[in-house]
C-alpha cells in the first residue's frame, strides 16, 4: 500500500486531491493535514492530523517527523504556501525521509510565485500569449499604455483572489500606493465568458502526456464555480508552446482568456494540481492518480478517456456522527 500525505486538506485543492485518489481502484493510505481541526478534511482521508502553520520555524521539523512516523511514500501540497515552502526545503525533506514530493521544477515554481517576475521572464523569452503589464502608478499613463479598463492583480497570490477591474481614476487612487510592491497592473483582455483552465500532465522535456480544458466561471473566492468541458485547438496549441518554453513536469495548470479574434492570452501558470481537480477527476482526468503512477509506480501514463459535460459547485452538508 502507498502512504500519501496531502497538506491543506481542509481546502478545495487539498480535499479535491483526496477525493480524486479515493475514486481509483487502488488502495492508498491517505493522511490529510490542516491547521483547522474542525473541517471537512477527515471525511476524505484515513487519518487527519492538525498541523502547525507552515510559517512556524519548526514546521519542516514537524513535517519530517510526521513523514517518518507514518512511513509516508508521497507528499502532495494542497495549498500554495506549502508548495513554495517544500520547494525551498525539498533537498532537506527528501534526504531526511526518502519520501517523494510532488513538485514541479524548482525554477518554475519560483518565477510563478511572483506574477511580475513571471511577466518579465516571458518578455525576455519573447513568448507569445503575453498580457501587457506594468508597475507604474500613474493612472493616465497606464490607460494610454494598457487601455481601459485596467486590471489589478496581487503580485503574489493564488486563484483569482484580489483581482480587481478598475474602471475610473478614483478607484485606482485607492490602491495606487500598493502598485509595485504588492500589486501589478495589467491590460484587461477577453471577457469572463471566455476564460479557460487547462490542466496538463507534463513530461519535463517540453511536452505533455495528457490534458483537459474547462471553460469556467469563477466564484467570489476566485475558484471555479461553474465549468464546461471543451476541446479547443487554440488552447491546446498554446499549452504545447508554453510547455516547450518552460518544460514543466507533472500536473501543471494553465489559465487563459480568449479575445474576440480568438487570440489566446495567458493569465498565469500554476505549477501544481488544479483547484478544479475534483471536477476534472469526475470527467476522467485524475491528475492526482496519474502523479502517483508517474512518480511512485514509474508507470507510463496512458491518455485517459475523458467524459464531456458541465459542473456546478455548491454548498453541501457533511455530517459527522458522534
GROMACS .gro file of N, CA and C in nm, residues 113-117 120 134-137 152-157 172 175-185:
model
   84
  113UNK      N    1   0.566   3.222  -0.859
  113UNK     CA    2   0.523   3.273  -0.729
  113UNK      C    3   0.508   3.424  -0.727
  114UNK      N    4   0.566   3.490  -0.828
  114UNK     CA    5   0.556   3.636  -0.840
  114UNK      C    6   0.514   3.666  -0.983
  115UNK      N    7   0.392   3.716  -1.002
  115UNK     CA    8   0.338   3.736  -1.136
  115UNK      C    9   0.417   3.839  -1.216
  116UNK      N   10   0.478   3.935  -1.148
  116UNK     CA   11   0.561   4.032  -1.219
  116UNK      C   12   0.690   3.967  -1.267
  117UNK      N   13   0.749   3.886  -1.184
  117UNK     CA   14   0.869   3.812  -1.222
  117UNK      C   15   0.839   3.721  -1.342
  120UNK      N   16   0.804   3.934  -1.662
  120UNK     CA   17   0.935   3.975  -1.714
  120UNK      C   18   1.007   3.858  -1.781
  134UNK      N   19   0.229   4.628  -1.600
  134UNK     CA   20   0.309   4.742  -1.558
  134UNK      C   21   0.310   4.753  -1.406
  135UNK      N   22   0.415   4.817  -1.354
  135UNK     CA   23   0.422   4.853  -1.212
  135UNK      C   24   0.408   5.004  -1.194
  136UNK      N   25   0.372   5.075  -1.301
  136UNK     CA   26   0.356   5.220  -1.293
  136UNK      C   27   0.232   5.255  -1.213
  137UNK      N   28   0.232   5.369  -1.148
  137UNK     CA   29   0.118   5.408  -1.066
  137UNK      C   30   0.052   5.537  -1.113
  152UNK      N   31  -0.619   4.498  -1.187
  152UNK     CA   32  -0.521   4.499  -1.078
  152UNK      C   33  -0.508   4.358  -1.023
  153UNK      N   34  -0.384   4.313  -1.007
  153UNK     CA   35  -0.358   4.179  -0.954
  153UNK      C   36  -0.255   4.184  -0.842
  154UNK      N   37  -0.272   4.101  -0.739
  154UNK     CA   38  -0.162   4.084  -0.644
  154UNK      C   39  -0.044   4.018  -0.714
  155UNK      N   40   0.075   4.065  -0.688
  155UNK     CA   41   0.193   4.003  -0.748
  155UNK      C   42   0.209   3.859  -0.699
  156UNK      N   43   0.178   3.839  -0.573
  156UNK     CA   44   0.188   3.705  -0.515
  156UNK      C   45   0.051   3.664  -0.464
  157UNK      N   46  -0.002   3.558  -0.515
  157UNK     CA   47  -0.134   3.512  -0.475
  157UNK      C   48  -0.170   3.388  -0.553
  172UNK      N   49  -0.880   5.368  -0.879
  172UNK     CA   50  -0.737   5.339  -0.889
  172UNK      C   51  -0.659   5.407  -0.777
  175UNK      N   52  -0.585   5.232  -0.443
  175UNK     CA   53  -0.486   5.123  -0.432
  175UNK      C   54  -0.351   5.160  -0.493
  176UNK      N   55  -0.337   5.280  -0.547
  176UNK     CA   56  -0.217   5.315  -0.624
  176UNK      C   57  -0.088   5.304  -0.543
  177UNK      N   58  -0.095   5.328  -0.413
  177UNK     CA   59   0.026   5.323  -0.331
  177UNK      C   60   0.079   5.182  -0.313
  178UNK      N   61  -0.003   5.082  -0.343
  178UNK     CA   62   0.041   4.943  -0.331
  178UNK      C   63   0.090   4.885  -0.463
  179UNK      N   64   0.071   4.963  -0.573
  179UNK     CA   65   0.119   4.918  -0.704
  179UNK      C   66   0.272   4.919  -0.705
  180UNK      N   67   0.329   4.808  -0.743
  180UNK     CA   68   0.474   4.795  -0.745
  180UNK      C   69   0.519   4.692  -0.645
  181UNK      N   70   0.501   4.721  -0.517
  181UNK     CA   71   0.547   4.629  -0.414
  181UNK      C   72   0.454   4.509  -0.400
  182UNK      N   73   0.323   4.534  -0.392
  182UNK     CA   74   0.227   4.427  -0.371
  182UNK      C   75   0.141   4.397  -0.493
  183UNK      N   76   0.112   4.500  -0.571
  183UNK     CA   77   0.019   4.486  -0.683
  183UNK      C   78   0.086   4.516  -0.816
  184UNK      N   79   0.027   4.465  -0.924
  184UNK     CA   80   0.068   4.499  -1.059
  184UNK      C   81  -0.057   4.533  -1.140
  185UNK      N   82  -0.036   4.606  -1.248
  185UNK     CA   83  -0.146   4.649  -1.335
  185UNK      C   84  -0.134   4.575  -1.467
   0.00000   0.00000   0.00000
